Backbone as JSON Lines, residues from 0, in Angstrom:
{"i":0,"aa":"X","n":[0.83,-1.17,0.0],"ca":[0.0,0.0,0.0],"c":[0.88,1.24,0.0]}
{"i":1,"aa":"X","n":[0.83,2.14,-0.96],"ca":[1.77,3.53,-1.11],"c":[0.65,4.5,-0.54]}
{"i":2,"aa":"X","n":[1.06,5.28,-0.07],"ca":[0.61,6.36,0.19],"c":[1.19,7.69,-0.26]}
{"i":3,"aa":"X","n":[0.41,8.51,-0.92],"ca":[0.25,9.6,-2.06],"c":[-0.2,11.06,-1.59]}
{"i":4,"aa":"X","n":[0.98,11.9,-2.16],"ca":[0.16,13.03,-1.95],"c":[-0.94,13.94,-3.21]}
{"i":5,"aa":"X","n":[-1.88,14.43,-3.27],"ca":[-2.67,14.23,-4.27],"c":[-3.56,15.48,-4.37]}
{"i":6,"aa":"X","n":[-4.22,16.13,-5.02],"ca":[-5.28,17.49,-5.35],"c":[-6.48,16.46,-5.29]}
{"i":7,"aa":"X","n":[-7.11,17.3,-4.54],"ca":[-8.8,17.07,-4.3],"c":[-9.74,17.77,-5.68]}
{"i":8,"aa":"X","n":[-10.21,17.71,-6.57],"ca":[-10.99,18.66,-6.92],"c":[-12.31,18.79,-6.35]}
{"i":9,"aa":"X","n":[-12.82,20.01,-6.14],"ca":[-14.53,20.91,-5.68],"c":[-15.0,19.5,-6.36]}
{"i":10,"aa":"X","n":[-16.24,19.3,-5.73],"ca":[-17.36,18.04,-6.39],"c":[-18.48,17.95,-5.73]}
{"i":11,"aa":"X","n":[-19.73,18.26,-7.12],"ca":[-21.04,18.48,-5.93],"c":[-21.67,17.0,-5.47]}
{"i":12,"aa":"X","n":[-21.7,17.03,-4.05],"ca":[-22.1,16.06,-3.27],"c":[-23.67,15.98,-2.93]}
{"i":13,"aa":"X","n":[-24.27,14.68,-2.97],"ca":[-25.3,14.65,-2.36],"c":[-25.59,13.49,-1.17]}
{"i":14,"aa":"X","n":[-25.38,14.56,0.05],"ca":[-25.52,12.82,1.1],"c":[-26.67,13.36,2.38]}
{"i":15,"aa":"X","n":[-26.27,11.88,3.37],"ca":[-27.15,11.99,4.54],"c":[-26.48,11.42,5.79]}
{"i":16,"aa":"X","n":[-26.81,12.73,6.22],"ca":[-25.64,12.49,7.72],"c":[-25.98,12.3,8.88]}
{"i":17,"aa":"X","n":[-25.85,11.34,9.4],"ca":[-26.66,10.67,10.75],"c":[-25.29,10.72,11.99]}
{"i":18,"aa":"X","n":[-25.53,10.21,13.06],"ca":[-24.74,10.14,14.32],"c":[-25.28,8.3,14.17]}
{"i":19,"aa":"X","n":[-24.21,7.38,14.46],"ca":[-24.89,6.2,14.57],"c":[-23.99,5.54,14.35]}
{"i":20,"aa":"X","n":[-24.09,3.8,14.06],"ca":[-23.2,2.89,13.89],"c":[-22.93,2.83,12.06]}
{"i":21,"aa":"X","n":[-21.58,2.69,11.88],"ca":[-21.17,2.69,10.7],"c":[-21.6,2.16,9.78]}
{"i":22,"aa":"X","n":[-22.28,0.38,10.53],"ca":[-22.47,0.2,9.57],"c":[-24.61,-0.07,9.17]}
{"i":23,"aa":"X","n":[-24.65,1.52,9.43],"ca":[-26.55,1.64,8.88],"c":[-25.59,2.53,7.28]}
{"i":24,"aa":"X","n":[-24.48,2.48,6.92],"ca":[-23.92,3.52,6.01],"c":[-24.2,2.43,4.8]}
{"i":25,"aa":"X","n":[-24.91,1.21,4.82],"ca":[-25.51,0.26,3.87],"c":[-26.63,0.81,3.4]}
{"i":26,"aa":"X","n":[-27.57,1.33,4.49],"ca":[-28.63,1.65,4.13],"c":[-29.09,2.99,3.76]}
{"i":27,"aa":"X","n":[-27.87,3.66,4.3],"ca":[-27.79,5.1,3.74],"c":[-27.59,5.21,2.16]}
{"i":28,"aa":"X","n":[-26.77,4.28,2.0],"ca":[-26.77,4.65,0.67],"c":[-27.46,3.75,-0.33]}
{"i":29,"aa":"X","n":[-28.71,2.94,0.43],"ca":[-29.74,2.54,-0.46],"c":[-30.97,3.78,-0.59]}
{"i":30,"aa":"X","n":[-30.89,4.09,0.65],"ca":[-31.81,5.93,0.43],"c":[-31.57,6.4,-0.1]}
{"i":31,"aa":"X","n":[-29.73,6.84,-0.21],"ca":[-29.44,7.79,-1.26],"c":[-29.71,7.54,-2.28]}
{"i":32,"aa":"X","n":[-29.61,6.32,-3.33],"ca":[-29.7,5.79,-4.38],"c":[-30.74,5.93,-5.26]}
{"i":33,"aa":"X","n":[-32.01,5.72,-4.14],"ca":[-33.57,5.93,-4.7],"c":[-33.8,7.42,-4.94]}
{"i":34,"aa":"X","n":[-32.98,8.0,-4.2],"ca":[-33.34,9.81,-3.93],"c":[-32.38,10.51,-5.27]}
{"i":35,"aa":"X","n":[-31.53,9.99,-5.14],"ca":[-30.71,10.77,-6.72],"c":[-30.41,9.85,-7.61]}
{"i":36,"aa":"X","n":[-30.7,8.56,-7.61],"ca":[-30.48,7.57,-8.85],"c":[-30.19,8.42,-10.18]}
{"i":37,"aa":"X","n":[-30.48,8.7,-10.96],"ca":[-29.98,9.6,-12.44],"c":[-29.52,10.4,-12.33]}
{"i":38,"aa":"X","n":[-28.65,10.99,-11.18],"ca":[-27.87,12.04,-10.74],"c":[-26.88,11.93,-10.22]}
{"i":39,"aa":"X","n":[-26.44,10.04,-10.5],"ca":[-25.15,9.87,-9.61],"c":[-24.61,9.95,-10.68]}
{"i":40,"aa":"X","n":[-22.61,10.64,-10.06],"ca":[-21.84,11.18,-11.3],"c":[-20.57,10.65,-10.81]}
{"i":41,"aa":"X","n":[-20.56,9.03,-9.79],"ca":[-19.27,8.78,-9.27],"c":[-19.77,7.75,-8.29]}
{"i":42,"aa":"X","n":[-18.67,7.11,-7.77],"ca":[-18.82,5.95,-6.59],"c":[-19.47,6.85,-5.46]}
{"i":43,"aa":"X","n":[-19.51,5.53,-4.66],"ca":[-20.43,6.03,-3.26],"c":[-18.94,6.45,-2.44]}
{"i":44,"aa":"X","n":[-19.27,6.78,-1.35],"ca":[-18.27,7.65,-0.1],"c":[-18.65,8.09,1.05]}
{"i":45,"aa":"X","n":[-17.94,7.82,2.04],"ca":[-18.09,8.6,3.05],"c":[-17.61,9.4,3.27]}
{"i":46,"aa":"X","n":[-18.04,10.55,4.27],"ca":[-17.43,11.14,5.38],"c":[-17.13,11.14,6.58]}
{"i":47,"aa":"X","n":[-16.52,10.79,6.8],"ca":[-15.8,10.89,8.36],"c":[-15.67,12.28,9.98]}
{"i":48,"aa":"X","n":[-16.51,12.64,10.21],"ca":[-16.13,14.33,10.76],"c":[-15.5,14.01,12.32]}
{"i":49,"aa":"X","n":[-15.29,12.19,13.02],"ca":[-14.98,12.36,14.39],"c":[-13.48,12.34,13.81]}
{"i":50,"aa":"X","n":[-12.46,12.26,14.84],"ca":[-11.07,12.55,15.31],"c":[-10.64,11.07,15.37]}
{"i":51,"aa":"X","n":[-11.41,10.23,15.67],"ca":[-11.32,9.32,16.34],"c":[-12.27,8.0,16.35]}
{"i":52,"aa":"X","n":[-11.96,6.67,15.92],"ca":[-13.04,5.81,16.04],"c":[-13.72,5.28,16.92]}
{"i":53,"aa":"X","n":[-15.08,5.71,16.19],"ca":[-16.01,5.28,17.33],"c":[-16.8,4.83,17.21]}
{"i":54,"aa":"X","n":[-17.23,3.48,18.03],"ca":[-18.38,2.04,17.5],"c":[-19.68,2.83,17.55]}
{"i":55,"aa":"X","n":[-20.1,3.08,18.33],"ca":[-21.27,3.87,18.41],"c":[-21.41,5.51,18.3]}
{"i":56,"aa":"X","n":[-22.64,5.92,18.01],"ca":[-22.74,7.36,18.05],"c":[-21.55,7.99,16.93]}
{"i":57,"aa":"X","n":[-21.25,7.41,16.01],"ca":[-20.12,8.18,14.95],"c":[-20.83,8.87,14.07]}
{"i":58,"aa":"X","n":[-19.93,10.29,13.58],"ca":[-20.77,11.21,13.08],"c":[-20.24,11.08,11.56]}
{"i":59,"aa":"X","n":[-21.08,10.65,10.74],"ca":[-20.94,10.35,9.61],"c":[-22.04,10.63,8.33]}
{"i":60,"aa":"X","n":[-21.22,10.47,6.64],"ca":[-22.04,11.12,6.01],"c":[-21.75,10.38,4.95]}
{"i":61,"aa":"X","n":[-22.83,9.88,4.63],"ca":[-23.12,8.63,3.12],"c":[-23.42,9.57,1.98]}
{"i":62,"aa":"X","n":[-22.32,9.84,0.98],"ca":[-22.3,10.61,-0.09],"c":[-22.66,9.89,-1.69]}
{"i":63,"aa":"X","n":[-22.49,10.56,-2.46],"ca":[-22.56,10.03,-3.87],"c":[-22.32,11.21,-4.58]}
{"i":64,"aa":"X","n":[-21.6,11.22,-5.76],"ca":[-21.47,12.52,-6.57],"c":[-22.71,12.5,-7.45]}
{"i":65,"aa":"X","n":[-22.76,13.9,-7.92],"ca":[-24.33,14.34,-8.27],"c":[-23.5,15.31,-9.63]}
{"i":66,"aa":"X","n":[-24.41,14.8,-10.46],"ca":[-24.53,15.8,-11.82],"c":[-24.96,17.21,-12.01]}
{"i":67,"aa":"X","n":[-25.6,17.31,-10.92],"ca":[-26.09,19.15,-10.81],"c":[-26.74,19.11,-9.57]}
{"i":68,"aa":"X","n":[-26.87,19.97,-9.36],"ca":[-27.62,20.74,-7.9],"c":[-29.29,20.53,-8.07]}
{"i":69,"aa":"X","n":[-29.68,19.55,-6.84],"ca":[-31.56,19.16,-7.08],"c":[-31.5,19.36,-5.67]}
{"i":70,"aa":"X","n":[-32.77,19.61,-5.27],"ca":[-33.32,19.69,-4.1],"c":[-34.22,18.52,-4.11]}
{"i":71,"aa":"X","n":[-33.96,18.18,-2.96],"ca":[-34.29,16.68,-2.38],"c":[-34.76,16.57,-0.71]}
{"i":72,"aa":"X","n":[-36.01,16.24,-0.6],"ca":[-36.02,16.24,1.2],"c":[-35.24,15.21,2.02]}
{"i":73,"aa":"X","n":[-34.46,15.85,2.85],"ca":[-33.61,14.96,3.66],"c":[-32.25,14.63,3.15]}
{"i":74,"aa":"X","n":[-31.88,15.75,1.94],"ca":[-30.69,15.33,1.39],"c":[-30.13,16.38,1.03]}
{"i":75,"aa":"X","n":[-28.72,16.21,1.58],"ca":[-27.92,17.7,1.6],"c":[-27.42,17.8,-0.16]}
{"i":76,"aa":"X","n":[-27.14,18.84,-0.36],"ca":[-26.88,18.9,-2.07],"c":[-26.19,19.95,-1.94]}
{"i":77,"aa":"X","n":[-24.04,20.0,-2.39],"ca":[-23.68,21.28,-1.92],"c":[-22.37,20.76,-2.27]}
{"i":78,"aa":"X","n":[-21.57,21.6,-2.45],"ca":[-20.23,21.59,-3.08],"c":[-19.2,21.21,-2.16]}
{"i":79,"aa":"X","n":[-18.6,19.92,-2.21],"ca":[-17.35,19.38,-1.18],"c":[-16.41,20.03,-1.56]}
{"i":80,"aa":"X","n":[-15.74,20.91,-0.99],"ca":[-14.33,21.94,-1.31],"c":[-12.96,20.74,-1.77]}
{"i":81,"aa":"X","n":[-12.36,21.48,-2.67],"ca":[-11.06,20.53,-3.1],"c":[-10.02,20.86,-2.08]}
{"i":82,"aa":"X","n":[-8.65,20.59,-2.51],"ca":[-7.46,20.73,-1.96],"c":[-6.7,19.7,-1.94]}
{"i":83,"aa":"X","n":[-5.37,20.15,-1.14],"ca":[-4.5,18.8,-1.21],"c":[-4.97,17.43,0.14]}
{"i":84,"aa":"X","n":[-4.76,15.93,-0.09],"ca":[-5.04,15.42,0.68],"c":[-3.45,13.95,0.4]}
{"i":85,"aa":"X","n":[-3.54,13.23,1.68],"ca":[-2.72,12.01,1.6],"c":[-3.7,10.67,1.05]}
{"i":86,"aa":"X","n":[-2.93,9.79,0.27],"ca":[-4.14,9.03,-0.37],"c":[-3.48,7.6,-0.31]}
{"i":87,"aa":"X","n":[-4.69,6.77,-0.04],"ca":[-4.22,5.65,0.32],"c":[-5.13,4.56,-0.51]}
{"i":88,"aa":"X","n":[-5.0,3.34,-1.32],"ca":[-5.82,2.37,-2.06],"c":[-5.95,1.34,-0.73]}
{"i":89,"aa":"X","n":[-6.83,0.86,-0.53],"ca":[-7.09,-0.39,0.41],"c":[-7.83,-1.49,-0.52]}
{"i":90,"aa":"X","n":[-7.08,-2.88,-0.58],"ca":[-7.14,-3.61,-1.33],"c":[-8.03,-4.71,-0.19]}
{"i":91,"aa":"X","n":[-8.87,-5.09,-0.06],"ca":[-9.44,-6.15,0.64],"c":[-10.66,-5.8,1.61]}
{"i":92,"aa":"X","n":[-11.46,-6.63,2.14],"ca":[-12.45,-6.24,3.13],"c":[-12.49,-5.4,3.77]}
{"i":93,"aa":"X","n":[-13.85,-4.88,4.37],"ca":[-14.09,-3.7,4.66],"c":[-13.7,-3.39,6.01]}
{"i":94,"aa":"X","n":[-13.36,-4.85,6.96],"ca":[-12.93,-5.0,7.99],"c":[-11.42,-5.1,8.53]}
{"i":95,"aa":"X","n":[-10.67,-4.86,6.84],"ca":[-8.83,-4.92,7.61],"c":[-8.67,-3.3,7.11]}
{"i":96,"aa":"X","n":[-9.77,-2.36,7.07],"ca":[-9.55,-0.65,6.41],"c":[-8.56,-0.47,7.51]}
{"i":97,"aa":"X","n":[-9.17,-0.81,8.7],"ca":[-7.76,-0.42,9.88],"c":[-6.41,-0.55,9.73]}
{"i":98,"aa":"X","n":[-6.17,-1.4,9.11],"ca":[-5.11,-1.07,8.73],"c":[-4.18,-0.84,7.96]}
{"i":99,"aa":"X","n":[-4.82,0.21,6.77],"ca":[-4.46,1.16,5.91],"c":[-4.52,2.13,6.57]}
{"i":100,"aa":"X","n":[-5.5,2.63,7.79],"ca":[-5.82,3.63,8.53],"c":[-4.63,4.08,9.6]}
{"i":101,"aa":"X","n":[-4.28,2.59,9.95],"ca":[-3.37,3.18,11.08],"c":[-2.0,3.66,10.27]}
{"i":102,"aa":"X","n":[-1.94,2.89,9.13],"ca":[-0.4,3.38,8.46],"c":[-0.28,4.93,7.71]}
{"i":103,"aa":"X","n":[-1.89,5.16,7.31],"ca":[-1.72,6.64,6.96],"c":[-2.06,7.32,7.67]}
{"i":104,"aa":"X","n":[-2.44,7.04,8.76],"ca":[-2.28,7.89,10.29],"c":[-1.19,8.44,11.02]}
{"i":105,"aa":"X","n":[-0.03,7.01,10.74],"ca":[1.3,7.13,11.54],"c":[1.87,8.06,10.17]}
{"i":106,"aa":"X","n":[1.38,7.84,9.42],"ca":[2.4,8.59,7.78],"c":[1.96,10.32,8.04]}
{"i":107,"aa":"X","n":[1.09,10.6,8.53],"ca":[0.5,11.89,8.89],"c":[1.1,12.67,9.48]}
{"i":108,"aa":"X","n":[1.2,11.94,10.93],"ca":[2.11,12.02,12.03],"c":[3.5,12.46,11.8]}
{"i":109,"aa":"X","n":[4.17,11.41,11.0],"ca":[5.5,11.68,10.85],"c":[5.84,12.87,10.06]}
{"i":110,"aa":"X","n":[5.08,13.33,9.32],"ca":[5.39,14.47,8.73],"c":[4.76,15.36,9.41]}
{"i":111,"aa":"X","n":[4.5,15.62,10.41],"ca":[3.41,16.82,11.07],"c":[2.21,17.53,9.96]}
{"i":112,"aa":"X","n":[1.7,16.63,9.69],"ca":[0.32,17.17,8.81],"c":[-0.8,17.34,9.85]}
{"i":113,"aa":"X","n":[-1.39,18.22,9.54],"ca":[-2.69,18.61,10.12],"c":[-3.72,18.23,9.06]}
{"i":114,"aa":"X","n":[-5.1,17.76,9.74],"ca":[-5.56,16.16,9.11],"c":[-7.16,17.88,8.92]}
{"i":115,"aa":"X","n":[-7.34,18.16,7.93],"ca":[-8.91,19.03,7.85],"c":[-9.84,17.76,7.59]}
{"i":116,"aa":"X","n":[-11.07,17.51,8.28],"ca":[-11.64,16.87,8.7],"c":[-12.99,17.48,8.05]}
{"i":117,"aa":"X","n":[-13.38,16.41,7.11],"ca":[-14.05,15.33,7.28],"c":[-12.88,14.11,6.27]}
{"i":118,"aa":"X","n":[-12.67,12.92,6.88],"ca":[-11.91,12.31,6.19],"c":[-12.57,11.39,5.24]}
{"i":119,"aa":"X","n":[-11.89,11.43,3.61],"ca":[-12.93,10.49,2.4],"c":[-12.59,9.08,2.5]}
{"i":120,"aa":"X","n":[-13.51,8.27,2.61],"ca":[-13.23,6.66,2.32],"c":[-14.17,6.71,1.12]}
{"i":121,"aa":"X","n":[-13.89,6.21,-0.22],"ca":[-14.29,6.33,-1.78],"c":[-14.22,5.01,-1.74]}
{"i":122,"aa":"X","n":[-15.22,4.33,-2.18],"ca":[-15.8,2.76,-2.49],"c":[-15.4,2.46,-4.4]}
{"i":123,"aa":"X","n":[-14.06,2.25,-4.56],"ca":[-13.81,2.24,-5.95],"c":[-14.56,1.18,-6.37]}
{"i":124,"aa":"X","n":[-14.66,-0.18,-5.75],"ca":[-14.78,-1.83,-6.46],"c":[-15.38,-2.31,-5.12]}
{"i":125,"aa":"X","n":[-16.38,-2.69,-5.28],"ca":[-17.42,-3.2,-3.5],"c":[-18.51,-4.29,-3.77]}
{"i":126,"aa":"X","n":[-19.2,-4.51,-2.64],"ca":[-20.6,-5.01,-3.47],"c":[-21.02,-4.39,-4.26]}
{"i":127,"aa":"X","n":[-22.12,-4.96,-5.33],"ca":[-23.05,-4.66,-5.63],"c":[-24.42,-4.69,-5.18]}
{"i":128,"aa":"X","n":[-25.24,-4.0,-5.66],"ca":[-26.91,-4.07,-5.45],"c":[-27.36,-5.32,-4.99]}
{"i":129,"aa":"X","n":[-26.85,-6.27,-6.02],"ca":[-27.74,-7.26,-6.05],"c":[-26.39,-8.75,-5.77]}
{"i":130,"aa":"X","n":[-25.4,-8.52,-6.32],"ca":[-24.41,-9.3,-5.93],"c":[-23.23,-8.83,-4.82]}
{"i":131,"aa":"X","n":[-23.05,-9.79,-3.92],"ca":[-21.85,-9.22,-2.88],"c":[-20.26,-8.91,-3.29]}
{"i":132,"aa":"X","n":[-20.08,-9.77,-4.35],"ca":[-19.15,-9.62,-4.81],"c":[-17.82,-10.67,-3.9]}
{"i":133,"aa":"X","n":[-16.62,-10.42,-3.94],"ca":[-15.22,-11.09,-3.15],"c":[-14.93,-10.13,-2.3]}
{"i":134,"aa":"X","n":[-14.59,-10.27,-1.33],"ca":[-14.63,-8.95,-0.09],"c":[-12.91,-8.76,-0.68]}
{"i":135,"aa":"X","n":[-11.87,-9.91,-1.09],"ca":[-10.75,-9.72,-0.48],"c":[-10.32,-8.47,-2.12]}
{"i":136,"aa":"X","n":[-11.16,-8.81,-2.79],"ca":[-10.97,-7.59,-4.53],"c":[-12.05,-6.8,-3.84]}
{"i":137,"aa":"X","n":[-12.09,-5.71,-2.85],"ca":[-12.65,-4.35,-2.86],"c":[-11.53,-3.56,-2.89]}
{"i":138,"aa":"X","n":[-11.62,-2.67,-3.37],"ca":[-10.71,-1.23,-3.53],"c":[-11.3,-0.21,-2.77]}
{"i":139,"aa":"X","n":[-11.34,0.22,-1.82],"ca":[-11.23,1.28,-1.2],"c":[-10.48,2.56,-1.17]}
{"i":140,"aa":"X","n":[-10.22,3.31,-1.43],"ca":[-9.39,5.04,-1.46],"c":[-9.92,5.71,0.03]}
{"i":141,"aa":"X","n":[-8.61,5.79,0.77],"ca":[-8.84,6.67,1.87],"c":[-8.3,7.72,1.38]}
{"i":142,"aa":"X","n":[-8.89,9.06,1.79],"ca":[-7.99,9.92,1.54],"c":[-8.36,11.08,3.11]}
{"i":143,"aa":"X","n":[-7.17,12.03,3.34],"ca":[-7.05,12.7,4.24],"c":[-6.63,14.42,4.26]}
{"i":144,"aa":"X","n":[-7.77,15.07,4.06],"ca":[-7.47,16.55,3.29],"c":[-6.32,16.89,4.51]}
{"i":145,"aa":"X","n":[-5.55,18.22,4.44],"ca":[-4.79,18.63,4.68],"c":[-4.23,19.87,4.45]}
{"i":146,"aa":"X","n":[-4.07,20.81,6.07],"ca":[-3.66,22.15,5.43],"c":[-2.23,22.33,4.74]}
{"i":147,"aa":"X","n":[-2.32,23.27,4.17],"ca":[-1.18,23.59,3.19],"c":[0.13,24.3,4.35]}
């Protein structure tokens, strides 16, 4: 796993952001799906806004890129700011992300980066809808914005 330094570009987002266990972020983004289906313009994603992991009560945000700006009830629609971030591919289940996490955590660290928060986990290669797919071929992209 390399870890990369990389440009964010601006990208209009459409998600739904709950406080809760990580993983209702299944069903978030079966809501999302029905709510902007012909308006997705990219993989699904999260956001990340705690410091820190946390099993319960985590403040999180089930995204999807959107083709233009719609108003939707219960769904935020609004421009994710670009910039530079550290970038990481995670090759396998959704349950060893930890540890891509801890290595571009300690990679953070060592360079004294300051981590701007909300952090992206980008679902390149995952289940599907209707098929689960091989957990150990998911591609995951962490990435970790960062002040200049």
């Amino acid at each position: 796993m390399e870890i990369t330094e990389k440009n964010q570009e601006p990208m209009l987002i459409a998600g739904i952001r709950i406080r809760g266990n990580y993983r209702e972020s299944g069903r978030l983004f079966s809501t999302l799906g029905r709510k902007v289906g012909r308006h997705i313009a990219g993989p699904a994603f999260n956001l990340y806004y705690d410091e820190e992991y946390k099993e319960e009560d985590a403040d999180f945000e089930s995204c999807f890129p959107v083709k233009k700006a719609i108003a939707i009830e219960g769904v935020s629609v609004r421009e994710l700011p670009g910039g530079r971030c550290l970038s990481c591919q995670h090759l396998g289940p959704y349950e060893t992300l930890c540890e891509s996490y801890e290595k571009i955590f300690d990679h953070s660290k060592s360079i004294d980066m300051k981590i701007n928060y909300p952090i992206r986990e980008i679902y390149i290669k995952g289940p599907g809808m209707i098929f689960r797919g091989n957990p150990k071929k998911y591609i995951t992209e962490i990435q970790f914005p960062f002040e200049d």
